mmCIF file of C-alpha atoms and ligand atoms in Angstrom:
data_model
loop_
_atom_site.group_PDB
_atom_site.id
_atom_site.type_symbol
_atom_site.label_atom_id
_atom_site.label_comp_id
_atom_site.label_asym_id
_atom_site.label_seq_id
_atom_site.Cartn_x
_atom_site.Cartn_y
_atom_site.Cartn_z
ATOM 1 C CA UNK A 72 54.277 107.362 -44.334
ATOM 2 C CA UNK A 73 57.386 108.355 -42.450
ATOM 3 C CA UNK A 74 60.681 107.760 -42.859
ATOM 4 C CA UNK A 75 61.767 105.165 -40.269
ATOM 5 C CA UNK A 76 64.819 103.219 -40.502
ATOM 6 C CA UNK A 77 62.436 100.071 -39.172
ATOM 7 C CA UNK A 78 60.977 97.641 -41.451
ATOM 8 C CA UNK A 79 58.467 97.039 -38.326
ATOM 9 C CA UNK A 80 58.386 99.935 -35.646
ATOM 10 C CA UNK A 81 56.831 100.053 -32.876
ATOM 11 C CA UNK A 82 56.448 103.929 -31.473
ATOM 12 C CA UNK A 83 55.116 104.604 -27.571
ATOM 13 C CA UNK A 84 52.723 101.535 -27.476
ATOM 14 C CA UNK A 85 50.915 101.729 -24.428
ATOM 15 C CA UNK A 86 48.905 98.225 -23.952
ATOM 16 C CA UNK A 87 46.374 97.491 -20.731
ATOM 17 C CA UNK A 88 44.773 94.806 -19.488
ATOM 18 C CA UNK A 89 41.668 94.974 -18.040
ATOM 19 C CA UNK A 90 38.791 98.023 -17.689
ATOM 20 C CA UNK A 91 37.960 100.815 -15.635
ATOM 21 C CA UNK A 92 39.486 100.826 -12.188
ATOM 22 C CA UNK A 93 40.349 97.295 -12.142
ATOM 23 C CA UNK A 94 42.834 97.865 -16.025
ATOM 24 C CA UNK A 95 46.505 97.126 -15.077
ATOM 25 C CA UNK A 96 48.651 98.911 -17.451
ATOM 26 C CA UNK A 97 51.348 96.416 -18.582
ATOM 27 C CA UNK A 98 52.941 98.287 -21.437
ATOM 28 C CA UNK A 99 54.229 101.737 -20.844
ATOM 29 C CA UNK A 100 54.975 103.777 -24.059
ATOM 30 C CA UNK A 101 57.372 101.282 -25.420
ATOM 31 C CA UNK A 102 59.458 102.258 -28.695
ATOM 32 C CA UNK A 103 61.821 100.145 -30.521
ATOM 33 C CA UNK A 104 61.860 98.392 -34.481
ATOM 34 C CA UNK A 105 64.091 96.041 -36.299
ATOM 35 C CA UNK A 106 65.110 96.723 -39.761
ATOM 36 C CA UNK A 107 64.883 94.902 -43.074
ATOM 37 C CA UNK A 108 66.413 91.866 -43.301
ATOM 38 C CA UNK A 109 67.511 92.000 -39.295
ATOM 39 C CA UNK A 110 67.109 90.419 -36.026
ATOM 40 C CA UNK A 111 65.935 92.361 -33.452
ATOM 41 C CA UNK A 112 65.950 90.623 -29.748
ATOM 42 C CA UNK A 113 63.816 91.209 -27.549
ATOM 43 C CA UNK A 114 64.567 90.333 -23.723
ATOM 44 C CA UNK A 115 63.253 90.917 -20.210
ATOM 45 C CA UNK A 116 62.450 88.751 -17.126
ATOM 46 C CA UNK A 117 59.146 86.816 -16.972
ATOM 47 C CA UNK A 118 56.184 89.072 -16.793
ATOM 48 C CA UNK A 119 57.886 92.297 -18.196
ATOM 49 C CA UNK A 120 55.545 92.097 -21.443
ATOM 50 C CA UNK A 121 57.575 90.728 -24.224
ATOM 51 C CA UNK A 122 54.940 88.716 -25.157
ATOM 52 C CA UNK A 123 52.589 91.691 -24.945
ATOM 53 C CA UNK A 124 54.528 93.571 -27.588
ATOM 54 C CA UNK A 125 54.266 90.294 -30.159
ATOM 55 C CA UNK A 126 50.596 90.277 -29.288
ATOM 56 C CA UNK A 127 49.886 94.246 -30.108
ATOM 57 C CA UNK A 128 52.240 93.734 -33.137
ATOM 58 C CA UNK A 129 49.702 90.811 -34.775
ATOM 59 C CA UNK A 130 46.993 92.785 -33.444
ATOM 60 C CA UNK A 131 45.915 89.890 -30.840
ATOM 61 C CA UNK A 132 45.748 92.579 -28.298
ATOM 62 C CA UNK A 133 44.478 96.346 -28.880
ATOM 63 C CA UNK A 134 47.298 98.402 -28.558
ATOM 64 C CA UNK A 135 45.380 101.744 -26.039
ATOM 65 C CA UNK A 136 47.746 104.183 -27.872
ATOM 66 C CA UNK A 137 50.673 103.965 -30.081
ATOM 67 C CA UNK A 138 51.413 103.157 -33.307
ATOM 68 C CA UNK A 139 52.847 100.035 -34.765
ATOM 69 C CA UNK A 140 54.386 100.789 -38.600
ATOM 70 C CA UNK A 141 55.202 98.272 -40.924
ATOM 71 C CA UNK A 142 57.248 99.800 -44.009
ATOM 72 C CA UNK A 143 55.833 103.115 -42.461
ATOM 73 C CA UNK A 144 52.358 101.990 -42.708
ATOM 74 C CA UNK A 145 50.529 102.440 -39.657
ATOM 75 C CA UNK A 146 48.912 99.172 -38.373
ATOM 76 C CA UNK A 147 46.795 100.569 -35.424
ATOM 77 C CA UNK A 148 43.887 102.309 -37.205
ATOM 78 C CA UNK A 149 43.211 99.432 -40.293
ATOM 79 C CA UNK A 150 39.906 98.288 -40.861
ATOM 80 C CA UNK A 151 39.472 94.496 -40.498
ATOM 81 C CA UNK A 152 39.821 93.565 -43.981
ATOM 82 C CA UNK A 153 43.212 95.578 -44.502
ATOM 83 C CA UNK A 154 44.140 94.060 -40.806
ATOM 84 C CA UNK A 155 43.979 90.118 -42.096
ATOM 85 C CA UNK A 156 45.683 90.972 -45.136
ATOM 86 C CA UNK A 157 48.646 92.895 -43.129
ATOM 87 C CA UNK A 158 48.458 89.891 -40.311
ATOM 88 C CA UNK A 159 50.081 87.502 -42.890
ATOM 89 C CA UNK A 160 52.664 89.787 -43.764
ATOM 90 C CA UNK A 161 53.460 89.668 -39.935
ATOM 91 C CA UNK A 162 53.972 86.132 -38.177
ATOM 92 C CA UNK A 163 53.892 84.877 -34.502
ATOM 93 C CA UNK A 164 55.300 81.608 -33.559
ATOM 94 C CA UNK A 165 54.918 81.096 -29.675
ATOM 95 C CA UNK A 166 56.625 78.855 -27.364
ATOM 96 C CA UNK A 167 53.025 76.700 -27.117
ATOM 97 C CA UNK A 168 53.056 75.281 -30.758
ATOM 98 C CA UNK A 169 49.200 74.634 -29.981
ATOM 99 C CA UNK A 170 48.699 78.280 -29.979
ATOM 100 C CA UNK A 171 49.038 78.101 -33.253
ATOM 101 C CA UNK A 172 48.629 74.577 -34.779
ATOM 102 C CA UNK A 173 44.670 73.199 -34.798
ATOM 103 C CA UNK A 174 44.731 69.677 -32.677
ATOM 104 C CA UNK A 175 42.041 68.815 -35.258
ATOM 105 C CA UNK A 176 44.189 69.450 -38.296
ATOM 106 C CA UNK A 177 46.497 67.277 -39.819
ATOM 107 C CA UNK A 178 49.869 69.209 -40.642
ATOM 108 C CA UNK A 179 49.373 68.920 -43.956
ATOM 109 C CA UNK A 180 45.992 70.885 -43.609
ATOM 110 C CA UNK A 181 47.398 73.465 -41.253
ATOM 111 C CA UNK A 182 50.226 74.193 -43.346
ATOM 112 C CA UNK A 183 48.015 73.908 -46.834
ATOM 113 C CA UNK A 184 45.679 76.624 -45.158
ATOM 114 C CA UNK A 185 48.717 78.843 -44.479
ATOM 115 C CA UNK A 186 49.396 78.811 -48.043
ATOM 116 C CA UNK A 187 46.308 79.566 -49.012
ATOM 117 C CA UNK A 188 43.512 80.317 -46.491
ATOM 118 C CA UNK A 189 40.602 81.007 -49.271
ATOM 119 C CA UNK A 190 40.571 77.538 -50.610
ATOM 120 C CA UNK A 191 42.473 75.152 -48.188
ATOM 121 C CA UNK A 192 42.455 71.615 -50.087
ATOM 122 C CA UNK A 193 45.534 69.640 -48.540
ATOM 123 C CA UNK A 194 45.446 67.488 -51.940
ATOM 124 C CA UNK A 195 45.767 70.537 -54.439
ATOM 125 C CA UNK A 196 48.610 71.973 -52.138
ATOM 126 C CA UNK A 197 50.518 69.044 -51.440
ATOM 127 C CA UNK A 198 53.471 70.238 -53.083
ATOM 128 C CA UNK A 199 53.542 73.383 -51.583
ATOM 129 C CA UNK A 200 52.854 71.021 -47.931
ATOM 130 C CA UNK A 201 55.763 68.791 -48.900
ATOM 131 C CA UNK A 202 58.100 71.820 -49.739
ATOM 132 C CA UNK A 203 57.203 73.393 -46.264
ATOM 133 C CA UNK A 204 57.957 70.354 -44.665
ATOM 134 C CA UNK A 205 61.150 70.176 -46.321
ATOM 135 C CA UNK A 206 62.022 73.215 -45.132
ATOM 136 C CA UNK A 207 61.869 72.173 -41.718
ATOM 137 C CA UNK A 208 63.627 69.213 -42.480
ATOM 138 C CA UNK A 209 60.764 67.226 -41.845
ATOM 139 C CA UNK A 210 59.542 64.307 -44.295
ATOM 140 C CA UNK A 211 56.180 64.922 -46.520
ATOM 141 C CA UNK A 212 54.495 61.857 -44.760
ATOM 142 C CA UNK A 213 54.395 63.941 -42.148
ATOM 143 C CA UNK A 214 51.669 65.854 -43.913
ATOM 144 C CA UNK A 215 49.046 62.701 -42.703
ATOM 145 C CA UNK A 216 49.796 63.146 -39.148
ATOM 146 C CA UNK A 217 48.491 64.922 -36.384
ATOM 147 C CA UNK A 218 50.278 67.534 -34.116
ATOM 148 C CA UNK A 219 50.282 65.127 -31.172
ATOM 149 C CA UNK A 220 51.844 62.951 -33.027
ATOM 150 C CA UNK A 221 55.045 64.803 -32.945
ATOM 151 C CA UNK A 222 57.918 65.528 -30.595
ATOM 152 C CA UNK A 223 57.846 69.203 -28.874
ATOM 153 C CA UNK A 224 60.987 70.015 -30.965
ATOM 154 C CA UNK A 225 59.061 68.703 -34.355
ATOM 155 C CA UNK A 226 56.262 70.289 -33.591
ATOM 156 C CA UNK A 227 57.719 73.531 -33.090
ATOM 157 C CA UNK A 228 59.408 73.313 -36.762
ATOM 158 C CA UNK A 229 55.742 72.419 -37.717
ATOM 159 C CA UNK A 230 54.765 75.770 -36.443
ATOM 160 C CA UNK A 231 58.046 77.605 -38.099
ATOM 161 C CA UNK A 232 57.063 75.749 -40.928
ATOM 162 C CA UNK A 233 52.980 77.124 -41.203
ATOM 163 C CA UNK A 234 54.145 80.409 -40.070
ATOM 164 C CA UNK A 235 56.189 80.777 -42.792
ATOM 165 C CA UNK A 236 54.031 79.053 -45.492
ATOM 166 C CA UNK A 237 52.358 82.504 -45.415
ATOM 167 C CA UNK A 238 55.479 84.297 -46.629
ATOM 168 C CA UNK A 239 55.764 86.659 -44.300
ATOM 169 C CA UNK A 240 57.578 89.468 -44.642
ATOM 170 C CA UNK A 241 58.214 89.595 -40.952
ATOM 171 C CA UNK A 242 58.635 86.699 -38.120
ATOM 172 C CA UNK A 243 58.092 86.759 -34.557
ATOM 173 C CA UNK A 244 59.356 84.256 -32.535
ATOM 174 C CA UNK A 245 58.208 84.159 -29.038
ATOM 175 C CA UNK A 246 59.966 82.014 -26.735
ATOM 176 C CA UNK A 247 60.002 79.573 -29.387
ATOM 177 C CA UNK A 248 62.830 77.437 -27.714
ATOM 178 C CA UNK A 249 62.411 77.618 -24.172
ATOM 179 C CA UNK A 250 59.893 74.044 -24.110
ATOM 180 C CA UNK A 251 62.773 72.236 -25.499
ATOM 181 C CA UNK A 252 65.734 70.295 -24.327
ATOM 182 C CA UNK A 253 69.255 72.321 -24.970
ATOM 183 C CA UNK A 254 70.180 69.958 -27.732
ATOM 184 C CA UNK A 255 66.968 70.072 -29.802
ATOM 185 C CA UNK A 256 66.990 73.986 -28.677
ATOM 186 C CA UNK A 257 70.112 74.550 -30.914
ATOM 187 C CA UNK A 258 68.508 72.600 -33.788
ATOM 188 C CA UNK A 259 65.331 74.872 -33.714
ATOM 189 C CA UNK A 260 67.571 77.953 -33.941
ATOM 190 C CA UNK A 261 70.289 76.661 -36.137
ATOM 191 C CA UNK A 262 67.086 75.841 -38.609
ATOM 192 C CA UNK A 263 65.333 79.386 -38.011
ATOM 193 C CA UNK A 264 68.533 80.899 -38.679
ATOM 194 C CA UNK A 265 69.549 78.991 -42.046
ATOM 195 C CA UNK A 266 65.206 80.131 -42.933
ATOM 196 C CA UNK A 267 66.363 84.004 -41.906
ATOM 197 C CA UNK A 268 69.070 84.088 -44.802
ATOM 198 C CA UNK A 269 67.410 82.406 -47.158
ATOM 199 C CA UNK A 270 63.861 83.819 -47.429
ATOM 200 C CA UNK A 271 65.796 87.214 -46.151
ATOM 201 C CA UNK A 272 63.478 87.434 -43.677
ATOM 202 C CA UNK A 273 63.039 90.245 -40.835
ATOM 203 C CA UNK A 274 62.757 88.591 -37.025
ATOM 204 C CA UNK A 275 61.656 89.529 -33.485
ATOM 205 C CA UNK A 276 63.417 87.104 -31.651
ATOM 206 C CA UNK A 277 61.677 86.690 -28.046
ATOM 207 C CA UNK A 278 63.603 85.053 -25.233
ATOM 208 C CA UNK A 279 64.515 85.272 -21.680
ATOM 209 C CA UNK A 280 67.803 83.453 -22.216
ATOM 210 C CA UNK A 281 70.347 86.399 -23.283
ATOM 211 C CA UNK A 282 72.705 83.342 -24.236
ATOM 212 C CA UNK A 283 70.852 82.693 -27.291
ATOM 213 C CA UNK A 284 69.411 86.020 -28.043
ATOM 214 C CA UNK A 285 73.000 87.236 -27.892
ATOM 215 C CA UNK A 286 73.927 84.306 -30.510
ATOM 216 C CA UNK A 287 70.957 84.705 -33.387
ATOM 217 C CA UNK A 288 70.142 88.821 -33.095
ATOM 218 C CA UNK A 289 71.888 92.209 -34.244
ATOM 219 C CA UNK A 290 70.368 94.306 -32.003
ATOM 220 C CA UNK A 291 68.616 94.142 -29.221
ATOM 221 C CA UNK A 292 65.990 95.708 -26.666
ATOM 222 C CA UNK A 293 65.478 95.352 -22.833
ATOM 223 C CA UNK A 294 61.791 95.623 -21.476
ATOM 224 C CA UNK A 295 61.574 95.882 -17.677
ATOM 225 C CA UNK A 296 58.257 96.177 -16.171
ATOM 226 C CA UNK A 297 56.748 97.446 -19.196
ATOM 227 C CA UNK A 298 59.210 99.856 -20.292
ATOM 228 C CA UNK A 299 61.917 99.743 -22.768
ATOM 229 C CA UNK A 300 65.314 100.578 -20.915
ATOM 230 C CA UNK A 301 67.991 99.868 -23.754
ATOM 231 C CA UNK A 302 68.697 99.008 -27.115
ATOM 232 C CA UNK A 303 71.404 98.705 -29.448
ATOM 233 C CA UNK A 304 73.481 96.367 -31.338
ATOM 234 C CA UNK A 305 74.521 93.340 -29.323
ATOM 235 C CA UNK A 306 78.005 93.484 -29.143
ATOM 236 C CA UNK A 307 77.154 96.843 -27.724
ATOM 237 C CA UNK A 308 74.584 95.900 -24.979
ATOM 238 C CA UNK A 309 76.603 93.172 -24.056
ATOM 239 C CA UNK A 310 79.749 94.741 -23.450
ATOM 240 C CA UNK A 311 78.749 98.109 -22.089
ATOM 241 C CA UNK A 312 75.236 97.942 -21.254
ATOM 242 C CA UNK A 313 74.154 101.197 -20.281
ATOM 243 C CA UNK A 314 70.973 100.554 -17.958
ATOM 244 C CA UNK A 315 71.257 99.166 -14.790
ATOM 245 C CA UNK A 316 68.595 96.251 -15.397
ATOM 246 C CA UNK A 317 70.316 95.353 -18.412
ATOM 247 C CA UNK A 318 73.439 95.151 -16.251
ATOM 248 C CA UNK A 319 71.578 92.827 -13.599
ATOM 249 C CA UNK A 320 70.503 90.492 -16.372
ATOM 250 C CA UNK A 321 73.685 89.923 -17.738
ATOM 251 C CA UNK A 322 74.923 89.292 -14.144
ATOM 252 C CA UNK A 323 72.200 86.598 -13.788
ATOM 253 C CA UNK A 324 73.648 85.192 -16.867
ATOM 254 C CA UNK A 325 76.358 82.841 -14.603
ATOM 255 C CA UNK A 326 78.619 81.035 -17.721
ATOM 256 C CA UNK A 327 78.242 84.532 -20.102
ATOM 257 C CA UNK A 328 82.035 85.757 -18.365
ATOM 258 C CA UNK A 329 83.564 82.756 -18.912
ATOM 259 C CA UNK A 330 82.644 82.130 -22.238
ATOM 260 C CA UNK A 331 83.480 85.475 -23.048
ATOM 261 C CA UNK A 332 86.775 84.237 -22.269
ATOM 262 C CA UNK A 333 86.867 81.475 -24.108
ATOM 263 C CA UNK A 334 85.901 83.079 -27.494
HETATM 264 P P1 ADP B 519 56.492 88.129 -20.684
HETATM 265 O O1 ADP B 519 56.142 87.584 -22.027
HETATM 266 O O2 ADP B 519 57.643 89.080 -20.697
HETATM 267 O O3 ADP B 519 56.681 87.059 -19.657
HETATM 268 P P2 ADP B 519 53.751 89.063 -20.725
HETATM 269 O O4 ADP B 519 53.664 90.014 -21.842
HETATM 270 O O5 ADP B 519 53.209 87.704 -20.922
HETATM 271 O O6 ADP B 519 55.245 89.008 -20.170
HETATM 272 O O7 ADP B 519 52.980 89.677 -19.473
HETATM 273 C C1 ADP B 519 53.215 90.998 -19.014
HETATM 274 C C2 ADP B 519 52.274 91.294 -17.860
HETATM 275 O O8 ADP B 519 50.942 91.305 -18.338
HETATM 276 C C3 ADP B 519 52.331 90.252 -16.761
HETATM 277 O O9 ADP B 519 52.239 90.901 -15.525
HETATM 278 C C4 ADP B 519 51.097 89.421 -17.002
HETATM 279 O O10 ADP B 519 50.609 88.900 -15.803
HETATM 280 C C5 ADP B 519 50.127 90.409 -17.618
HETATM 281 N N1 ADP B 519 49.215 89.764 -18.567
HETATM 282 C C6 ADP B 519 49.556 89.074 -19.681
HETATM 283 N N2 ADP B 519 48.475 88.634 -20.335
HETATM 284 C C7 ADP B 519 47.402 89.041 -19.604
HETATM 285 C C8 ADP B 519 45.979 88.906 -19.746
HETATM 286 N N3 ADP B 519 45.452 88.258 -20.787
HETATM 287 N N4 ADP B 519 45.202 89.454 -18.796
HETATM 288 C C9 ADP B 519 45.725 90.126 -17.759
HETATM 289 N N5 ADP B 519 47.047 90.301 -17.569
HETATM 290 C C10 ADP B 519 47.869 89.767 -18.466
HETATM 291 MG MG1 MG B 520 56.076 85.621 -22.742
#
């Protein structure tokens, strides 16, 4: 155990792809964490690995040295029973809501699975299905219905919704809004927002759009080409960001000055 401030840490995580001469290191000793109860944010052009980082975090992809710590536990070095109890305590939500909801599953299956993985029966856990649903603001005849049969903005709550039927102690939201249109965008994030305070949980809020991040996250960390160049708390980064990338981003940002004005 150590004494981090971070619920979840993440300490010089060093992630390839690939073997031998041909292994393209994509992850260069990154180091960042969000604490309990927070919202970290996590931004960076396309390609610069966020989605790397949520991937070593749930242990999707083998982190080649590092240490990921979750209440100072290290993650890297569990056996695979310990691992899938520690996954649920850990959730991933990604922008493709078929990464993560079965086709082949009704929602009321997928999310009655989530709540119980050992003896999924969608008819013993129907409250529990219908109270997920809820939560999403999503009606329990929705339970009967197949992923496809949804709009991408439903079926992204859908996804919230199974992540969360897991009670985890820790979300990860990876580009979660970025398939939808602006309007259903703000409904997806006003939602995950309202879930954050309520079930006090801890996020890693993925996004390329600093707008957004800047709206739902305390702090939040910069990944350029692999590396971590900044973090801090967002008023912070925002105002006087200290690394020159950071400083490009917000540039690309083009309505950030003027609604810094308007506020
Ligand atoms: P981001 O989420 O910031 O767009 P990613 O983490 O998806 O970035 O990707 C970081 C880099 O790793 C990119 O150059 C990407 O091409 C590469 N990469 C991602 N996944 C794989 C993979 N499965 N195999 C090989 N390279 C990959
Ligand atoms: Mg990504």
């Amino acid at each position: 155990m150590t004494s981090s401030p971070y619920k979840l840490a993440v300490e010089e995580l060093t992630v390839a792809f690939g073997h031998g001469g041909r292994a393209r290191t994509v992850l260069r000793g990154v180091s960042t964490g969000v604490r309990n109860g927070q919202t970290l944010g996590l931004v960076g052009e396309s390609g610069s690995g966020k989605s790397t980082v949520a991937k070593a975090i749930v242990g999707t992809h083998p982190a080649r040295t590092g240490r990921i710590l979750l209440d100072g536990e290290d993650l890297t070095g569990l056996g695979r029973k310990e691992r899938a109890a520690v996954r649920r305590r850990v959730q991933l939500v990604s922008q493709d809501p078929y990464a993560s909801l079965n086709p082949r599953m009704t929602v009321g299956e997928a999310i009655a699975e989530a709540v119980d993985p050992l003896r999924a029966d969608a008819r013993k856990h129907a409250a529990a299905v219908e109270r997920w649903l809820g939560t999403v603001a999503l009606d329990g005849s929705a339970a009967d219905r197949y992923p496809h049969e949804f709009s991408g903005g439903q079926r992204q709550r859908i996804a919230v919704a199974r992540a969360l039927a897991v009670e985890p102690e820790v979300l990860i939201a990876d580009e979660i809004t970025s398939a939808l249109d602006a309007s259903v965008q703000a409904e997806v994030i006003n939602l995950l927002e309202e879930l954050r305070r309520s079930l006090s949980l801890t996020m890693i809020f993925i996004s390329h759009d600093l707008a957004v991040v800047r709206h739902v996250s305390d702090e939040v960390a910069v990944l350029c080409q692999g590396e971590l160049v900044e973090q801090g708390p967002v008023r912070d980064v925002y105002h006087a960001p200290q690394h020159p990338y950071t400083r490009r981003l917000l540039a690309s940002v083009p309505t950030f000055e003027e609604k810094e004005e308007a506020a």
